[in-house]
Amino acid sequence: MTTVGVLQRYAHYLPLTARTPALSLAEGDTPLLPVPRLAAWVGVDELYVKFEGVNPTASFKDRGMVVAVAKAMEGGATTVICASTGNTAASAAAYAARGGIRAVVLLPRGGVTAGKIAQALAYGAEPVVIEAGFDAALDVARALARQYPVELVNSVNPYRIAGQATAAYEICDVLGSAPDVLALPVGNGGNISAYWVGFRRYHEAKTIATLPVMLGAQAAGAAPLVLGHPVESPETVASAIRIGRPASWDTAVAAVTESGGEFRAVTDAEILEARSEIARREGIFCEPASAAGVAGLRASVAAGRTPARSRCVCVCTGHGLKDVASVPSIDASAPAIPATVEAVAAALGL
Ligand code: AN7
């Protein structure tokens, strides 16, 4: 039998008991791809992409969600709730469906891509569109979970963090050590906190001898951790990280401070350029937020902050198909070519 899923693969590193349901959609175990052509563009000697877009709901959220939903079920919960820019909602919906419980997802109006809404609804989640951004929606979700018998599965839930730490274990297991630098996008700060938990744990267990420098990339219009204060009306093309008041502020700052790393802002233009380069140079299609880590690493090298002779890993957190509106499309009004070899050959200049 093949070993599948985060609960099985990293059982010893997770807060499981004999009564934790064996929930799985075969999440985790995602590829760590060497990306030499992208490395040349970024300006470092050795670069890998940890492609989290190939998880069951096409984002890294599945690693933590499988743990959070399994623990909620273990505790007798019949409803999970989250606020979400989309990926958490899709993941919560899928694992709730898999576990046979209810999922309620609070979505900021106009702040979630069509693909992510389609996922959440397809899995049977109950959506509530909130007349506010993500930060206020999360406030409501937290308050609801305090007052009603619904289990909060946002990343303030410690089981989410424990599950997401498995990505750090996987990187070390494959490389045989920690990378010099780990770069990733930061919204609520849960994922950077989780990676740091994972690296520290492997370090304490002496599985790895060194710790990576953590580089957290934020969109320039939604960069509270770069600025050092909350952002009232965050704005960016990378809707997944359109977050102005990160819930895991302190642990995200600790990850960067303790590792000697940095938070770095990248513009929407830099994010979209990186997304395109990742796809065209390496065949890896990720959503805009996912490209922020690559854009941030490139900017860090250009600024002389990250040495070129570094072994780097960029986490691409979600799949590109979740957000196709931000990719150039075919002009539907342009005339189509007749279905003949001659016409197509002429159109291609062959
Ligand atoms: C693709 O789904 O906050 O810093 O509600 O979807 O742990 O928040 C998503 C966040 C990066 C940032 N990349 O991670 C949500 C949500 C993608 C994301 C992040 C998100 P955190």
Short mmCIF file of C-alpha atoms and ligand atoms in Angstrom, two decimals:
data_model
loop_
_atom_site.label_atom_id
_atom_site.label_comp_id
_atom_site.label_asym_id
_atom_site.label_seq_id
_atom_site.Cartn_x
_atom_site.Cartn_y
_atom_site.Cartn_z
CA MET A 1 0.00 0.00 0.00
CA THR A 2 1.31 3.43 -0.81
CA THR A 3 1.52 5.93 1.97
CA VAL A 4 -0.73 8.85 1.22
CA GLY A 5 -1.46 12.14 2.84
CA VAL A 6 0.05 14.38 5.45
CA LEU A 7 -1.49 12.61 8.47
CA GLN A 8 0.11 9.31 7.52
CA ARG A 9 3.47 10.58 6.25
CA TYR A 10 4.23 12.87 9.17
CA ALA A 11 2.17 11.27 11.92
CA HIS A 12 5.05 11.55 14.41
CA TYR A 13 5.24 15.30 13.90
CA LEU A 14 1.52 15.95 14.23
CA PRO A 15 -0.77 16.18 17.28
CA LEU A 16 -2.71 13.03 16.39
CA THR A 17 -4.37 10.57 18.74
CA ALA A 18 -5.82 7.09 18.25
CA ARG A 19 -9.20 8.79 17.74
CA THR A 20 -8.11 11.23 15.00
CA PRO A 21 -9.95 10.23 11.81
CA ALA A 22 -7.64 9.15 8.97
CA LEU A 23 -8.72 12.02 6.72
CA SER A 24 -6.85 12.31 3.43
CA LEU A 25 -7.08 13.54 -0.13
CA ALA A 26 -3.45 12.48 -0.68
CA GLU A 27 -2.22 16.01 0.02
CA GLY A 28 1.43 16.95 0.37
CA ASP A 29 4.47 15.21 -1.11
CA THR A 30 4.58 17.97 -3.72
CA PRO A 31 7.50 18.31 -6.16
CA LEU A 32 10.63 20.28 -5.36
CA LEU A 33 11.66 21.18 -8.89
CA PRO A 34 15.15 22.36 -9.87
CA VAL A 35 14.58 25.49 -11.99
CA PRO A 36 17.90 26.50 -13.63
CA ARG A 37 16.39 28.83 -16.21
CA LEU A 38 14.42 30.66 -13.55
CA ALA A 39 17.55 30.76 -11.37
CA ALA A 40 19.33 32.69 -14.12
CA TRP A 41 16.50 35.22 -14.21
CA VAL A 42 16.40 35.55 -10.42
CA GLY A 43 20.19 35.79 -10.24
CA VAL A 44 21.09 32.88 -7.93
CA ASP A 45 23.24 29.80 -8.49
CA GLU A 46 20.80 27.20 -7.29
CA LEU A 47 17.03 27.51 -7.18
CA TYR A 48 14.14 25.14 -6.57
CA VAL A 49 10.39 25.69 -6.72
CA LYS A 50 8.26 23.87 -4.18
CA PHE A 51 5.09 23.62 -6.26
CA GLU A 52 2.17 23.55 -3.86
CA GLY A 53 -0.32 24.08 -6.67
CA VAL A 54 -0.48 20.33 -7.23
CA ASN A 55 -2.18 19.66 -3.90
CA PRO A 56 -5.75 18.26 -4.07
CA THR A 57 -7.44 21.68 -4.06
CA ALA A 58 -4.46 23.26 -5.83
CA SER A 59 -2.94 25.18 -2.94
CA PHE A 60 -0.74 24.67 0.13
CA LYS A 61 -3.76 25.13 2.40
CA ASP A 62 -4.56 21.41 2.15
CA ARG A 63 -1.61 20.46 4.39
CA GLY A 64 -2.99 22.32 7.37
CA MET A 65 -6.64 21.87 6.53
CA VAL A 66 -6.49 18.09 6.64
CA VAL A 67 -5.15 18.31 10.19
CA ALA A 68 -7.57 21.05 11.30
CA VAL A 69 -10.64 19.29 9.93
CA ALA A 70 -9.58 15.89 11.27
CA LYS A 71 -9.05 17.40 14.75
CA ALA A 72 -12.37 19.25 14.54
CA MET A 73 -14.10 15.96 13.73
CA GLU A 74 -12.23 14.22 16.52
CA GLY A 75 -13.60 16.84 18.89
CA GLY A 76 -17.14 16.24 17.66
CA ALA A 77 -17.54 19.35 15.49
CA THR A 78 -20.11 19.15 12.73
CA THR A 79 -19.40 22.57 11.16
CA VAL A 80 -16.15 24.32 10.25
CA ILE A 81 -15.97 28.01 9.45
CA CYS A 82 -13.36 30.28 7.89
CA ALA A 83 -12.92 33.68 6.34
CA SER A 84 -10.96 33.50 3.13
CA THR A 85 -9.49 35.19 0.10
CA GLY A 86 -10.39 31.91 -1.60
CA ASN A 87 -7.86 29.15 -1.10
CA THR A 88 -8.66 28.47 2.54
CA ALA A 89 -12.34 28.32 1.61
CA ALA A 90 -11.74 25.84 -1.22
CA SER A 91 -9.62 23.66 1.03
CA ALA A 92 -11.98 23.79 4.02
CA ALA A 93 -14.88 22.94 1.71
CA ALA A 94 -13.08 19.92 0.25
CA TYR A 95 -11.98 18.43 3.57
CA ALA A 96 -15.37 19.07 5.17
CA ALA A 97 -16.96 17.22 2.24
CA ARG A 98 -14.48 14.40 2.61
CA GLY A 99 -15.22 14.19 6.32
CA GLY A 100 -18.98 14.50 5.91
CA ILE A 101 -19.37 17.74 7.87
CA ARG A 102 -20.56 21.29 7.07
CA ALA A 103 -18.34 24.11 5.84
CA VAL A 104 -19.27 27.79 6.08
CA VAL A 105 -17.01 30.20 4.20
CA LEU A 106 -17.01 33.97 4.69
CA LEU A 107 -15.85 35.65 1.48
CA PRO A 108 -14.95 39.33 1.06
CA ARG A 109 -17.20 40.77 -1.64
CA GLY A 110 -15.30 41.11 -4.90
CA GLY A 111 -12.15 39.73 -3.29
CA VAL A 112 -12.20 36.10 -4.41
CA THR A 113 -11.46 34.77 -7.91
CA ALA A 114 -14.17 32.93 -9.84
CA GLY A 115 -12.12 29.73 -9.84
CA LYS A 116 -11.86 29.62 -6.05
CA ILE A 117 -15.57 30.40 -5.58
CA ALA A 118 -16.37 27.60 -8.04
CA GLN A 119 -14.26 25.20 -6.00
CA ALA A 120 -15.88 26.06 -2.67
CA LEU A 121 -19.39 25.78 -4.10
CA ALA A 122 -18.64 22.58 -5.99
CA TYR A 123 -17.56 20.94 -2.73
CA GLY A 124 -20.83 22.04 -1.14
CA ALA A 125 -19.65 24.83 1.13
CA GLU A 126 -22.18 27.40 2.34
CA PRO A 127 -20.88 30.81 1.23
CA VAL A 128 -21.58 34.08 3.02
CA VAL A 129 -20.44 37.12 1.07
CA ILE A 130 -19.27 39.82 3.48
CA GLU A 131 -19.52 43.52 2.73
CA ALA A 132 -15.91 44.14 3.73
CA GLY A 133 -12.38 42.97 3.06
CA PHE A 134 -10.71 39.83 4.37
CA ASP A 135 -9.58 41.33 7.68
CA ALA A 136 -13.09 42.25 8.86
CA ALA A 137 -14.42 38.91 7.59
CA LEU A 138 -11.84 37.11 9.74
CA ASP A 139 -12.91 39.17 12.77
CA VAL A 140 -16.48 37.94 12.24
CA ALA A 141 -15.42 34.31 11.75
CA ARG A 142 -13.38 34.39 14.97
CA ALA A 143 -16.26 35.90 16.93
CA LEU A 144 -18.75 33.39 15.52
CA ALA A 145 -16.49 30.52 16.54
CA ARG A 146 -16.34 31.90 20.08
CA GLN A 147 -20.11 32.22 20.38
CA TYR A 148 -21.45 29.27 18.38
CA PRO A 149 -20.62 25.58 17.98
CA VAL A 150 -18.57 26.09 14.82
CA GLU A 151 -14.88 25.26 14.56
CA LEU A 152 -12.58 27.98 13.18
CA VAL A 153 -10.16 26.61 10.58
CA ASN A 154 -8.28 29.77 9.66
CA SER A 155 -4.53 29.63 10.27
CA VAL A 156 -4.95 30.98 13.82
CA ASN A 157 -6.00 27.36 14.44
CA PRO A 158 -2.75 25.71 15.65
CA TYR A 159 -3.52 22.48 13.79
CA ARG A 160 -3.29 24.40 10.53
CA ILE A 161 0.22 25.51 11.40
CA ALA A 162 1.29 22.02 12.49
CA GLY A 163 0.07 20.61 9.17
CA GLN A 164 1.67 23.30 7.04
CA ALA A 165 5.02 22.70 8.74
CA THR A 166 5.19 19.42 6.80
CA ALA A 167 6.23 21.37 3.70
CA ALA A 168 9.45 22.37 5.48
CA TYR A 169 10.09 18.72 6.41
CA GLU A 170 9.61 17.67 2.80
CA ILE A 171 12.08 20.23 1.50
CA CYS A 172 14.73 19.11 3.99
CA ASP A 173 14.00 15.43 3.34
CA VAL A 174 14.59 15.95 -0.39
CA LEU A 175 17.59 18.30 -0.20
CA GLY A 176 19.20 16.46 2.71
CA SER A 177 19.60 19.83 4.44
CA ALA A 178 17.83 23.14 4.80
CA PRO A 179 18.19 25.59 1.90
CA ASP A 180 20.14 28.82 2.50
CA VAL A 181 17.06 30.90 1.72
CA LEU A 182 13.34 30.13 1.72
CA ALA A 183 11.21 32.71 -0.10
CA LEU A 184 7.42 32.72 -0.02
CA PRO A 185 4.42 35.04 -0.26
CA VAL A 186 2.97 36.36 2.99
CA GLY A 187 -0.62 37.37 3.63
CA ASN A 188 -1.91 36.44 7.06
CA GLY A 189 1.56 35.20 8.04
CA GLY A 190 0.44 31.66 8.82
CA ASN A 191 2.56 29.88 6.24
CA ILE A 192 5.85 31.62 6.99
CA SER A 193 5.21 30.88 10.68
CA ALA A 194 4.54 27.22 9.87
CA TYR A 195 7.69 26.81 7.77
CA TRP A 196 9.74 28.32 10.58
CA VAL A 197 8.18 25.90 13.08
CA GLY A 198 9.08 23.04 10.75
CA PHE A 199 12.67 24.10 10.15
CA ARG A 200 13.27 24.74 13.84
CA ARG A 201 11.83 21.38 14.77
CA TYR A 202 14.06 19.53 12.30
CA HIS A 203 17.00 21.58 13.58
CA GLU A 204 16.29 20.71 17.20
CA ALA A 205 16.01 17.04 16.19
CA LYS A 206 19.40 17.43 14.44
CA THR A 207 17.86 16.29 11.16
CA ILE A 208 19.27 19.49 9.65
CA ALA A 209 22.44 21.30 10.74
CA THR A 210 21.53 24.83 9.62
CA LEU A 211 18.44 26.98 9.40
CA PRO A 212 17.37 28.96 6.31
CA VAL A 213 17.03 32.69 6.01
CA MET A 214 13.30 33.43 5.65
CA LEU A 215 12.23 35.91 2.97
CA GLY A 216 8.59 36.94 3.21
CA ALA A 217 7.26 38.74 0.12
CA GLN A 218 4.23 41.01 0.28
CA ALA A 219 2.42 42.92 -2.44
CA ALA A 220 3.37 46.60 -2.27
CA GLY A 221 -0.27 47.64 -1.84
CA ALA A 222 -0.80 45.12 0.96
CA ALA A 223 2.49 45.14 2.84
CA PRO A 224 1.76 45.68 6.55
CA LEU A 225 4.72 43.56 7.65
CA VAL A 226 7.11 45.58 5.48
CA LEU A 227 5.65 48.87 6.70
CA GLY A 228 5.40 47.77 10.32
CA HIS A 229 1.76 48.76 10.68
CA PRO A 230 -1.65 47.51 9.47
CA VAL A 231 -2.93 48.65 6.08
CA GLU A 232 -6.54 49.90 6.13
CA SER A 233 -7.51 49.21 2.49
CA PRO A 234 -5.06 46.69 1.03
CA GLU A 235 -4.97 46.54 -2.76
CA THR A 236 -3.15 44.19 -5.14
CA VAL A 237 -3.74 42.05 -8.21
CA ALA A 238 -2.69 39.11 -6.02
CA SER A 239 -6.08 38.76 -4.35
CA ALA A 240 -4.95 35.79 -2.23
CA ILE A 241 -2.68 38.09 -0.22
CA ARG A 242 -4.92 41.18 -0.17
CA ILE A 243 -4.65 41.29 3.62
CA GLY A 244 -3.96 44.37 5.73
CA ARG A 245 -3.96 43.01 9.27
CA PRO A 246 -2.11 39.66 9.39
CA ALA A 247 -3.50 37.40 12.10
CA SER A 248 -0.12 35.70 12.63
CA TRP A 249 1.78 38.98 12.83
CA ASP A 250 4.01 38.12 15.80
CA THR A 251 5.05 34.65 14.68
CA ALA A 252 5.70 35.88 11.13
CA VAL A 253 7.93 38.65 12.48
CA ALA A 254 9.69 36.12 14.73
CA ALA A 255 10.42 33.86 11.75
CA VAL A 256 12.04 36.70 9.84
CA THR A 257 13.89 38.16 12.83
CA GLU A 258 15.21 34.88 14.24
CA SER A 259 16.36 33.69 10.81
CA GLY A 260 18.07 36.96 9.90
CA GLY A 261 15.66 37.33 6.99
CA GLU A 262 13.48 40.08 5.66
CA PHE A 263 10.03 41.13 4.56
CA ARG A 264 10.14 42.64 1.09
CA ALA A 265 7.46 44.45 -0.91
CA VAL A 266 7.03 43.71 -4.60
CA THR A 267 4.85 45.66 -7.02
CA ASP A 268 1.95 44.13 -8.92
CA ALA A 269 3.98 44.52 -12.13
CA GLU A 270 6.87 42.56 -10.57
CA ILE A 271 4.46 39.87 -9.37
CA LEU A 272 2.88 39.42 -12.81
CA GLU A 273 6.27 39.45 -14.53
CA ALA A 274 7.54 36.75 -12.15
CA ARG A 275 4.40 34.70 -12.70
CA SER A 276 4.98 34.83 -16.44
CA GLU A 277 8.71 33.99 -16.17
CA ILE A 278 8.01 30.99 -13.90
CA ALA A 279 5.50 29.65 -16.43
CA ARG A 280 7.43 30.41 -19.62
CA ARG A 281 10.88 29.41 -18.38
CA GLU A 282 9.94 26.33 -16.37
CA GLY A 283 6.42 25.21 -17.23
CA ILE A 284 5.09 25.95 -13.77
CA PHE A 285 1.82 27.91 -13.76
CA CYS A 286 1.01 29.52 -10.44
CA GLU A 287 -1.42 32.18 -9.31
CA PRO A 288 -0.18 35.77 -8.89
CA ALA A 289 0.28 35.63 -5.10
CA SER A 290 2.39 32.51 -5.56
CA ALA A 291 4.84 34.37 -7.74
CA ALA A 292 5.53 37.00 -5.08
CA GLY A 293 8.22 34.87 -3.43
CA VAL A 294 10.14 34.62 -6.71
CA ALA A 295 9.74 38.35 -7.35
CA GLY A 296 10.87 39.08 -3.79
CA LEU A 297 13.95 36.88 -4.08
CA ARG A 298 14.94 38.51 -7.37
CA ALA A 299 14.58 41.96 -5.84
CA SER A 300 16.59 40.86 -2.81
CA VAL A 301 19.46 39.65 -5.02
CA ALA A 302 19.35 42.86 -7.05
CA ALA A 303 19.52 44.87 -3.83
CA GLY A 304 22.59 42.92 -2.70
CA ARG A 305 20.75 41.47 0.28
CA THR A 306 20.75 37.83 -0.87
CA PRO A 307 24.10 36.55 -2.21
CA ALA A 308 24.04 35.00 -5.69
CA ARG A 309 25.86 31.95 -4.34
CA SER A 310 22.83 30.80 -2.39
CA ARG A 311 20.82 27.63 -2.51
CA CYS A 312 17.26 28.94 -2.60
CA VAL A 313 13.77 27.52 -2.49
CA CYS A 314 10.74 29.53 -3.61
CA VAL A 315 7.35 28.26 -2.55
CA CYS A 316 4.72 28.60 -5.27
CA THR A 317 1.66 28.37 -3.08
CA GLY A 318 -1.28 28.00 -5.48
CA HIS A 319 -2.11 26.89 -9.02
CA GLY A 320 -2.41 29.34 -11.90
CA LEU A 321 -5.80 28.05 -13.01
CA LYS A 322 -7.31 29.56 -9.87
CA ASP A 323 -6.84 33.02 -11.35
CA VAL A 324 -6.97 33.18 -15.12
CA ALA A 325 -8.38 36.71 -15.32
CA SER A 326 -4.87 38.09 -14.73
CA VAL A 327 -3.37 36.21 -17.70
CA PRO A 328 -3.51 37.69 -21.21
CA SER A 329 -6.15 35.90 -23.25
CA ILE A 330 -7.01 35.35 -26.90
CA ASP A 331 -8.81 38.26 -28.54
CA ALA A 332 -12.26 36.75 -29.06
CA SER A 333 -13.20 39.46 -31.57
CA ALA A 334 -10.21 38.78 -33.85
CA PRO A 335 -11.13 36.80 -36.98
CA ALA A 336 -10.54 33.04 -36.75
CA ILE A 337 -8.39 31.26 -39.33
CA PRO A 338 -10.05 28.91 -41.85
CA ALA A 339 -9.52 25.20 -41.10
CA THR A 340 -6.99 24.58 -43.85
CA VAL A 341 -3.31 23.69 -43.67
CA GLU A 342 -2.49 26.55 -46.02
CA ALA A 343 -4.27 29.19 -43.96
CA VAL A 344 -2.76 28.03 -40.64
CA ALA A 345 0.71 27.74 -42.16
CA ALA A 346 0.37 31.26 -43.57
CA ALA A 347 -0.85 32.58 -40.21
CA LEU A 348 2.21 31.05 -38.51
CA GLY A 349 4.59 32.31 -41.18
CA LEU A 350 5.77 28.75 -41.86
C1 AN7 B 1 -1.86 31.25 -2.91
O1 AN7 B 1 -7.14 31.62 1.50
O2 AN7 B 1 -5.41 33.93 3.34
O3 AN7 B 1 0.60 34.20 4.85
O4 AN7 B 1 -7.91 33.02 2.95
O5 AN7 B 1 -3.86 31.75 -0.98
O6 AN7 B 1 -0.36 31.97 5.42
O7 AN7 B 1 -1.86 33.87 4.76
C2 AN7 B 1 -4.63 32.76 1.46
C3 AN7 B 1 -3.30 33.06 1.57
C4 AN7 B 1 -0.04 32.79 -0.13
C5 AN7 B 1 -0.55 33.69 2.08
N1 AN7 B 1 -0.34 32.23 -1.30
O8 AN7 B 1 -0.39 32.75 3.12
C6 AN7 B 1 -6.97 32.55 2.28
C7 AN7 B 1 -5.63 33.14 2.43
C8 AN7 B 1 -1.60 31.88 -1.60
C9 AN7 B 1 -2.62 32.11 -0.66
C10 AN7 B 1 -1.00 33.05 0.82
C11 AN7 B 1 -2.31 32.72 0.57
P1 AN7 B 1 -0.50 33.21 4.64
#
